Amino acid sequence: MENFTYYNPTRLHFGKGVVSKLGKSAKQYGSKALLVYGRGSIRRNGIYDQVVDQLSEHGIRFVDFEGVKPNPLASDVDIAAQKARDFGAEMIIAVGGGSVIDSGKGIAITAPSQHQVWDFFSGKAKPKKALPLLAVLTLAATGTEMNPLAVLQDHDTGKKIGYGHPSMFPAHSFLDPANTFSVSRSYTSFGVVDLVAHSLEAWFGVGDASLSDRIVTSIIKEAMEYGPDLLDDPNSYELRAKIMYAATLALNGLTNNGRVSGDWGVHALGHEMSLLFDIPHGASLSIAYPAWLKLHQQKLKHRISMLGKALFDTDDDSQTIKELESFFTKMEAPIRLDDIGINNPDQRQALLQSMNKNKAQGYHHKLSDKDREKILAYMSLA
Amino acid sequence: MENFTYYNPTRLHFGKGVVSKLGKSAKQYGSKALLVYGRGSIRRNGIYDQVVDQLSEHGIRFVDFEGVKPNPLASDVDIAAQKARDFGAEMIIAVGGGSVIDSGKGIAITAPSQHQVWDFFSGKAKPKKALPLLAVLTLAATGTEMNPLAVLQDHDTGKKIGYGHPSMFPAHSFLDPANTFSVSRSYTSFGVVDLVAHSLEAWFGVGDASLSDRIVTSIIKEAMEYGPDLLDDPNSYELRAKIMYAATLALNGLTNNGRVSGDWGVHALGHEMSLLFDIPHGASLSIAYPAWLKLHQQKLKHRISMLGKALFDTDDDSQTIKELESFFTKMEAPIRLDDIGINNPDQRQALLQSMNKNKAQGYHHKLSDKDREKILAYMSLA
């Protein structure tokens, strides 16, 4: 087992009606908030009103920052941070999915600084302080609600970068599974894919950590047992709850304890796909994972077999990759570029160029340009 | 799934040599500490010197409180708290196993108050503040290193009480598996029993929480796979590490997420045995658990079968209880009163009286006097 430090101070409020605790929790940080959200779906499904009622009830004034995009932009974070400064916001309240909460994290470190958020994400500066962040989660997927990580995209430099800093843990996160009832069928799917992919990134990291391995496969089993059921019964509170909690545990640091780190190569590949074609994060992962596994099949034979044993009762590595593809397909997620309409050679060449230019790869299982070409070929299979 | 709040701010430093981070971590809280430990084994095995070197190096003065007992006494906590007050200690550093760290928690809330620790534990008063607690763990067992719980014994009232308060989380815990090499064979065993018993208390709690169930069985599997190996190879760093981490996760709150709570009936029974006969906590649990399961075998048939399915590949509830007994026996832990020399009728009658007088039972599966009589009979079987 590798040495590790585990620290996760987020207070997770999970269950029916937990947004009713938002006002009291927020009040301890002051009386002025920046309220961050996406393109208005929370106005339609009533979550905006729940939040605003809480703030009014506890005498917290706020200004809105609306319009965070699904692949959130650094430039929006900078605009929002300026808005927070101008208003004198004492806290950030982010209401939405991963993109909104990630943006909230960026705003939380940028607002009290002289920097643009990209200075932090690109490593030019380190956050010295942060506004407290309260997150109301409306999509089960990224795990951002209980970790210090965020992914932002910078159109100027053409990069999508993940960044983490301890000051970026949400102080409180409010997870009401009922707030995910209105998530579309496809985003429900992609969320399940995302949580499985996070678990796999840990699994294919480096370091012998048997209990963390068991937790990884526990989380994946949960997704595999209840994910397809959820597509059949999207208004089941219990199923929404199971998937929501699994997504949180998949990336709150726990699966990584005792390892050097996860690999994150597949996410790097997926980010390039999202950047180039604006496809949902989850969809990029269900395409990239099987391809990445096929590339590394010999090198990672032992780990793939162990995974197959735990999940599919097979120790055949090829069979395990097939089973994983079947699961993604059952979840109605794409497993080939064709499935998302990336079917002409120019598009595929552009993707390869972009992956190579940004040297998309993981921390451990390094990818050469030739490897990426093979991965593209696997992603392009019929 | 039941609503829950999960909050665990302890910073866990795990691995080889992590005590080298103690001084720097402590320094942020001030320059005066009360150093709490047991009956001097840490002086013999070198851990005391590691700690003192850290404190000296970072200019932290300290006074010692030595002599915490294996079943720690409230009266000792009060004496130590007075010592902390007299010295003006700004933090508590507890170096030892569960008894020492639990005492450290009691001292941390008592020192800055006008109360005796029993006022808190008996519910007469609530902690308003606490000194920061830094824990150096030397025994894998109770999980106290990453939770806000403590168990103390009051000889005046004849009670052993568990108590928890958010101010009692250690701020930092330092877990170097190498610091458990010198733990005796029997205490190594009892630690494994304890972590399994904690997991079972969660399992037999109330609330449908499938992912928490998977985590519970993951932890127990870890103990069952590596516990016996550790008895064969007590100087294996890897095995010590696996058991140490499993013990931490078994009671850091995670296994309880989505449940109303665990049951804790077996611990209540065990505490009576420890109080009366001064036997180690773990030994009391390996005797009490099979008896408790036999009493509830019909009522909990479904849960026992589910557990058997996950752990022993059987859904026969009787077989599951037998397998659990076999595991405890393999760990050289007692499973009957006879095994610890409690073999005369007067002793057994005294135990029954004590259990009945203190109404030893769990939060959910209530025990009548008649139930306890049956439990005693099961514990007395040949």
mmCIF file of C-alpha atoms in Angstrom, chain A residues 19-223:
data_model
loop_
_atom_site.group_PDB
_atom_site.id
_atom_site.type_symbol
_atom_site.label_atom_id
_atom_site.label_comp_id
_atom_site.label_asym_id
_atom_site.label_seq_id
_atom_site.Cartn_x
_atom_site.Cartn_y
_atom_site.Cartn_z
ATOM 1 C CA VAL A 19 -32.235 21.818 0.382
ATOM 2 C CA SER A 20 -34.275 22.984 3.377
ATOM 3 C CA LYS A 21 -30.959 23.085 5.249
ATOM 4 C CA LEU A 22 -29.309 25.435 2.747
ATOM 5 C CA GLY A 23 -30.294 28.754 4.308
ATOM 6 C CA LYS A 24 -29.138 27.900 7.800
ATOM 7 C CA SER A 25 -25.880 26.479 6.481
ATOM 8 C CA ALA A 26 -25.249 29.545 4.307
ATOM 9 C CA LYS A 27 -26.070 32.058 7.009
ATOM 10 C CA GLN A 28 -22.919 31.235 8.970
ATOM 11 C CA TYR A 29 -20.800 32.588 6.097
ATOM 12 C CA GLY A 30 -22.507 35.967 5.778
ATOM 13 C CA SER A 31 -25.463 37.578 4.069
ATOM 14 C CA LYS A 32 -24.369 38.104 0.458
ATOM 15 C CA ALA A 33 -24.039 35.367 -2.121
ATOM 16 C CA LEU A 34 -23.369 34.879 -5.798
ATOM 17 C CA LEU A 35 -25.877 32.351 -7.116
ATOM 18 C CA VAL A 36 -24.440 30.395 -10.039
ATOM 19 C CA TYR A 37 -26.365 28.147 -12.391
ATOM 20 C CA GLY A 38 -26.697 26.950 -15.957
ATOM 21 C CA ARG A 39 -29.076 27.694 -18.725
ATOM 22 C CA GLY A 40 -32.203 27.995 -16.664
ATOM 23 C CA SER A 41 -33.460 24.412 -16.255
ATOM 24 C CA ILE A 42 -33.513 24.969 -12.491
ATOM 25 C CA ARG A 43 -36.025 27.767 -13.084
ATOM 26 C CA ARG A 44 -38.327 25.351 -14.859
ATOM 27 C CA ASN A 45 -38.113 22.426 -12.451
ATOM 28 C CA GLY A 46 -38.616 24.417 -9.257
ATOM 29 C CA ILE A 47 -35.131 24.012 -7.756
ATOM 30 C CA TYR A 48 -34.362 27.699 -8.272
ATOM 31 C CA ASP A 49 -37.406 28.586 -6.172
ATOM 32 C CA GLN A 50 -36.402 26.145 -3.411
ATOM 33 C CA VAL A 51 -32.999 27.803 -3.220
ATOM 34 C CA VAL A 52 -34.258 31.380 -3.396
ATOM 35 C CA ASP A 53 -36.852 30.677 -0.697
ATOM 36 C CA GLN A 54 -34.079 29.410 1.568
ATOM 37 C CA LEU A 55 -31.972 32.497 0.977
ATOM 38 C CA SER A 56 -34.880 34.901 1.541
ATOM 39 C CA GLU A 57 -35.925 33.082 4.672
ATOM 40 C CA HIS A 58 -32.452 33.514 6.136
ATOM 41 C CA GLY A 59 -31.915 37.093 4.996
ATOM 42 C CA ILE A 60 -29.255 36.297 2.431
ATOM 43 C CA ARG A 61 -29.105 38.681 -0.520
ATOM 44 C CA PHE A 62 -27.773 37.420 -3.817
ATOM 45 C CA VAL A 63 -27.031 38.224 -7.425
ATOM 46 C CA ASP A 64 -27.456 35.675 -10.190
ATOM 47 C CA PHE A 65 -24.850 34.410 -12.574
ATOM 48 C CA GLU A 66 -26.793 32.453 -15.142
ATOM 49 C CA GLY A 67 -25.567 30.637 -18.215
ATOM 50 C CA VAL A 68 -22.750 28.272 -17.269
ATOM 51 C CA LYS A 69 -22.247 25.987 -20.261
ATOM 52 C CA PRO A 70 -22.172 22.153 -20.187
ATOM 53 C CA ASN A 71 -18.435 22.257 -20.951
ATOM 54 C CA PRO A 72 -17.803 25.278 -18.752
ATOM 55 C CA LEU A 73 -15.613 28.147 -19.925
ATOM 56 C CA ALA A 74 -12.857 29.842 -17.989
ATOM 57 C CA SER A 75 -13.982 33.163 -19.475
ATOM 58 C CA ASP A 76 -17.418 32.761 -17.860
ATOM 59 C CA VAL A 77 -15.762 32.046 -14.525
ATOM 60 C CA ASP A 78 -13.801 35.288 -14.775
ATOM 61 C CA ILE A 79 -16.951 37.278 -15.538
ATOM 62 C CA ALA A 80 -18.753 35.630 -12.619
ATOM 63 C CA ALA A 81 -15.800 36.270 -10.275
ATOM 64 C CA GLN A 82 -15.920 39.967 -11.184
ATOM 65 C CA LYS A 83 -19.637 39.961 -10.448
ATOM 66 C CA ALA A 84 -18.951 38.379 -7.056
ATOM 67 C CA ARG A 85 -16.338 41.043 -6.303
ATOM 68 C CA ASP A 86 -18.598 43.897 -7.390
ATOM 69 C CA PHE A 87 -21.415 42.614 -5.200
ATOM 70 C CA GLY A 88 -19.154 41.848 -2.254
ATOM 71 C CA ALA A 89 -20.307 38.231 -2.196
ATOM 72 C CA GLU A 90 -19.249 36.338 0.936
ATOM 73 C CA MET A 91 -20.030 32.947 -0.519
ATOM 74 C CA ILE A 92 -20.765 31.163 -3.776
ATOM 75 C CA ILE A 93 -23.897 29.074 -4.131
ATOM 76 C CA ALA A 94 -23.721 26.801 -7.174
ATOM 77 C CA VAL A 95 -26.902 25.033 -8.243
ATOM 78 C CA GLY A 96 -26.530 22.484 -11.000
ATOM 79 C CA GLY A 97 -24.394 19.637 -12.250
ATOM 80 C CA GLY A 98 -20.662 19.250 -12.607
ATOM 81 C CA SER A 99 -20.175 22.195 -14.944
ATOM 82 C CA VAL A 100 -21.933 24.616 -12.614
ATOM 83 C CA ILE A 101 -20.241 23.393 -9.449
ATOM 84 C CA ASP A 102 -16.831 23.285 -11.155
ATOM 85 C CA SER A 103 -17.412 26.865 -12.247
ATOM 86 C CA GLY A 104 -18.409 27.684 -8.669
ATOM 87 C CA LYS A 105 -15.056 26.332 -7.496
ATOM 88 C CA GLY A 106 -13.237 28.466 -10.041
ATOM 89 C CA ILE A 107 -15.192 31.535 -8.970
ATOM 90 C CA ALA A 108 -14.539 30.774 -5.291
ATOM 91 C CA ILE A 109 -10.763 30.938 -5.751
ATOM 92 C CA THR A 110 -10.730 33.712 -8.368
ATOM 93 C CA ALA A 111 -13.045 36.255 -6.718
ATOM 94 C CA PRO A 112 -10.784 36.990 -3.728
ATOM 95 C CA SER A 113 -7.658 37.174 -5.935
ATOM 96 C CA GLN A 114 -6.064 39.462 -8.518
ATOM 97 C CA HIS A 115 -5.925 36.589 -10.981
ATOM 98 C CA GLN A 116 -7.884 35.137 -13.813
ATOM 99 C CA VAL A 117 -8.991 31.571 -13.154
ATOM 100 C CA TRP A 118 -6.737 30.235 -15.894
ATOM 101 C CA ASP A 119 -3.690 31.452 -13.916
ATOM 102 C CA PHE A 120 -4.598 28.845 -11.312
ATOM 103 C CA PHE A 121 -5.601 26.115 -13.732
ATOM 104 C CA SER A 122 -2.471 26.544 -15.833
ATOM 105 C CA GLY A 123 -0.233 26.492 -12.759
ATOM 106 C CA LYS A 124 0.914 30.135 -12.925
ATOM 107 C CA ALA A 125 -0.544 30.958 -9.504
ATOM 108 C CA LYS A 126 -1.774 29.169 -6.384
ATOM 109 C CA PRO A 127 -4.993 30.054 -4.577
ATOM 110 C CA LYS A 128 -4.307 31.854 -1.292
ATOM 111 C CA LYS A 129 -7.891 31.966 -0.135
ATOM 112 C CA ALA A 130 -11.332 31.041 -1.378
ATOM 113 C CA LEU A 131 -14.907 32.028 -0.735
ATOM 114 C CA PRO A 132 -16.939 29.232 0.843
ATOM 115 C CA LEU A 133 -18.851 27.237 -1.747
ATOM 116 C CA LEU A 134 -22.262 25.671 -1.158
ATOM 117 C CA ALA A 135 -23.364 23.274 -3.858
ATOM 118 C CA VAL A 136 -26.859 22.077 -4.695
ATOM 119 C CA LEU A 137 -26.412 19.121 -7.001
ATOM 120 C CA THR A 138 -28.939 18.416 -9.758
ATOM 121 C CA LEU A 139 -27.074 15.760 -11.738
ATOM 122 C CA ALA A 140 -25.426 12.543 -10.562
ATOM 123 C CA ALA A 141 -22.177 12.196 -12.465
ATOM 124 C CA THR A 142 -18.924 13.954 -11.791
ATOM 125 C CA GLY A 143 -18.490 13.699 -8.023
ATOM 126 C CA THR A 144 -17.491 17.355 -7.875
ATOM 127 C CA GLU A 145 -19.883 17.804 -4.945
ATOM 128 C CA MET A 146 -17.397 16.148 -2.603
ATOM 129 C CA ASN A 147 -13.967 16.832 -4.010
ATOM 130 C CA PRO A 148 -11.600 19.742 -4.654
ATOM 131 C CA LEU A 149 -11.396 19.204 -8.425
ATOM 132 C CA ALA A 150 -12.758 21.121 -11.377
ATOM 133 C CA VAL A 151 -12.477 20.975 -15.144
ATOM 134 C CA LEU A 152 -12.657 24.129 -17.221
ATOM 135 C CA GLN A 153 -12.194 24.827 -20.878
ATOM 136 C CA ASP A 154 -10.281 27.751 -22.332
ATOM 137 C CA HIS A 155 -11.256 28.534 -25.910
ATOM 138 C CA ASP A 156 -8.296 30.905 -26.390
ATOM 139 C CA THR A 157 -5.716 28.215 -25.759
ATOM 140 C CA GLY A 158 -7.964 25.371 -26.952
ATOM 141 C CA LYS A 159 -7.430 23.411 -23.774
ATOM 142 C CA LYS A 160 -9.619 21.627 -21.266
ATOM 143 C CA ILE A 161 -7.797 21.288 -17.965
ATOM 144 C CA GLY A 162 -8.590 19.581 -14.695
ATOM 145 C CA TYR A 163 -7.273 21.279 -11.591
ATOM 146 C CA GLY A 164 -7.516 20.610 -7.873
ATOM 147 C CA HIS A 165 -6.738 22.527 -4.698
ATOM 148 C CA PRO A 166 -7.814 21.885 -1.087
ATOM 149 C CA SER A 167 -9.498 25.298 -0.929
ATOM 150 C CA MET A 168 -11.923 24.087 -3.597
ATOM 151 C CA PHE A 169 -13.820 21.521 -1.512
ATOM 152 C CA PRO A 170 -17.449 22.617 -1.236
ATOM 153 C CA ALA A 171 -18.145 23.535 2.382
ATOM 154 C CA HIS A 172 -21.613 22.015 2.073
ATOM 155 C CA SER A 173 -23.226 19.953 -0.636
ATOM 156 C CA PHE A 174 -26.946 19.272 -0.813
ATOM 157 C CA LEU A 175 -27.924 16.122 -2.679
ATOM 158 C CA ASP A 176 -31.621 15.498 -3.028
ATOM 159 C CA PRO A 177 -32.111 12.580 -5.432
ATOM 160 C CA ALA A 178 -35.554 14.010 -6.281
ATOM 161 C CA ASN A 179 -33.727 16.972 -7.807
ATOM 162 C CA THR A 180 -32.426 14.630 -10.501
ATOM 163 C CA PHE A 181 -35.856 13.382 -11.657
ATOM 164 C CA SER A 182 -35.888 15.896 -14.494
ATOM 165 C CA VAL A 183 -32.476 14.907 -15.855
ATOM 166 C CA SER A 184 -32.896 13.682 -19.422
ATOM 167 C CA ARG A 185 -32.553 10.040 -20.331
ATOM 168 C CA SER A 186 -29.247 10.605 -22.094
ATOM 169 C CA TYR A 187 -27.697 12.670 -19.288
ATOM 170 C CA THR A 188 -28.865 10.080 -16.778
ATOM 171 C CA SER A 189 -26.951 7.536 -18.844
ATOM 172 C CA PHE A 190 -23.857 9.654 -19.217
ATOM 173 C CA GLY A 191 -23.788 10.233 -15.469
ATOM 174 C CA VAL A 192 -23.677 6.493 -14.857
ATOM 175 C CA VAL A 193 -20.921 6.127 -17.461
ATOM 176 C CA ASP A 194 -18.998 8.933 -15.817
ATOM 177 C CA LEU A 195 -19.097 7.371 -12.370
ATOM 178 C CA VAL A 196 -17.986 4.030 -13.781
ATOM 179 C CA ALA A 197 -15.166 5.749 -15.668
ATOM 180 C CA HIS A 198 -13.996 7.534 -12.513
ATOM 181 C CA SER A 199 -13.913 4.223 -10.721
ATOM 182 C CA LEU A 200 -11.934 2.655 -13.564
ATOM 183 C CA GLU A 201 -9.407 5.506 -13.578
ATOM 184 C CA ALA A 202 -8.678 4.611 -9.950
ATOM 185 C CA TRP A 203 -8.590 0.882 -10.718
ATOM 186 C CA PHE A 204 -6.055 1.393 -13.512
ATOM 187 C CA GLY A 205 -3.908 3.712 -11.449
ATOM 188 C CA VAL A 206 -0.739 2.556 -9.756
ATOM 189 C CA GLY A 207 -0.432 1.090 -6.278
ATOM 190 C CA ASP A 208 -1.558 -2.104 -4.564
ATOM 191 C CA ALA A 209 -4.581 -1.141 -2.476
ATOM 192 C CA SER A 210 -6.853 -4.100 -1.897
ATOM 193 C CA LEU A 211 -9.570 -2.368 0.110
ATOM 194 C CA SER A 212 -9.723 0.540 -2.319
ATOM 195 C CA ASP A 213 -10.019 -2.042 -5.093
ATOM 196 C CA ARG A 214 -12.983 -3.598 -3.324
ATOM 197 C CA ILE A 215 -14.587 -0.188 -2.961
ATOM 198 C CA VAL A 216 -14.031 0.538 -6.651
ATOM 199 C CA THR A 217 -15.773 -2.656 -7.693
ATOM 200 C CA SER A 218 -18.532 -2.032 -5.143
ATOM 201 C CA ILE A 219 -19.264 1.305 -6.786
ATOM 202 C CA ILE A 220 -19.169 -0.145 -10.301
ATOM 203 C CA LYS A 221 -21.441 -3.035 -9.278
ATOM 204 C CA GLU A 222 -23.888 -0.522 -7.879
ATOM 205 C CA ALA A 223 -23.882 1.321 -11.224
#
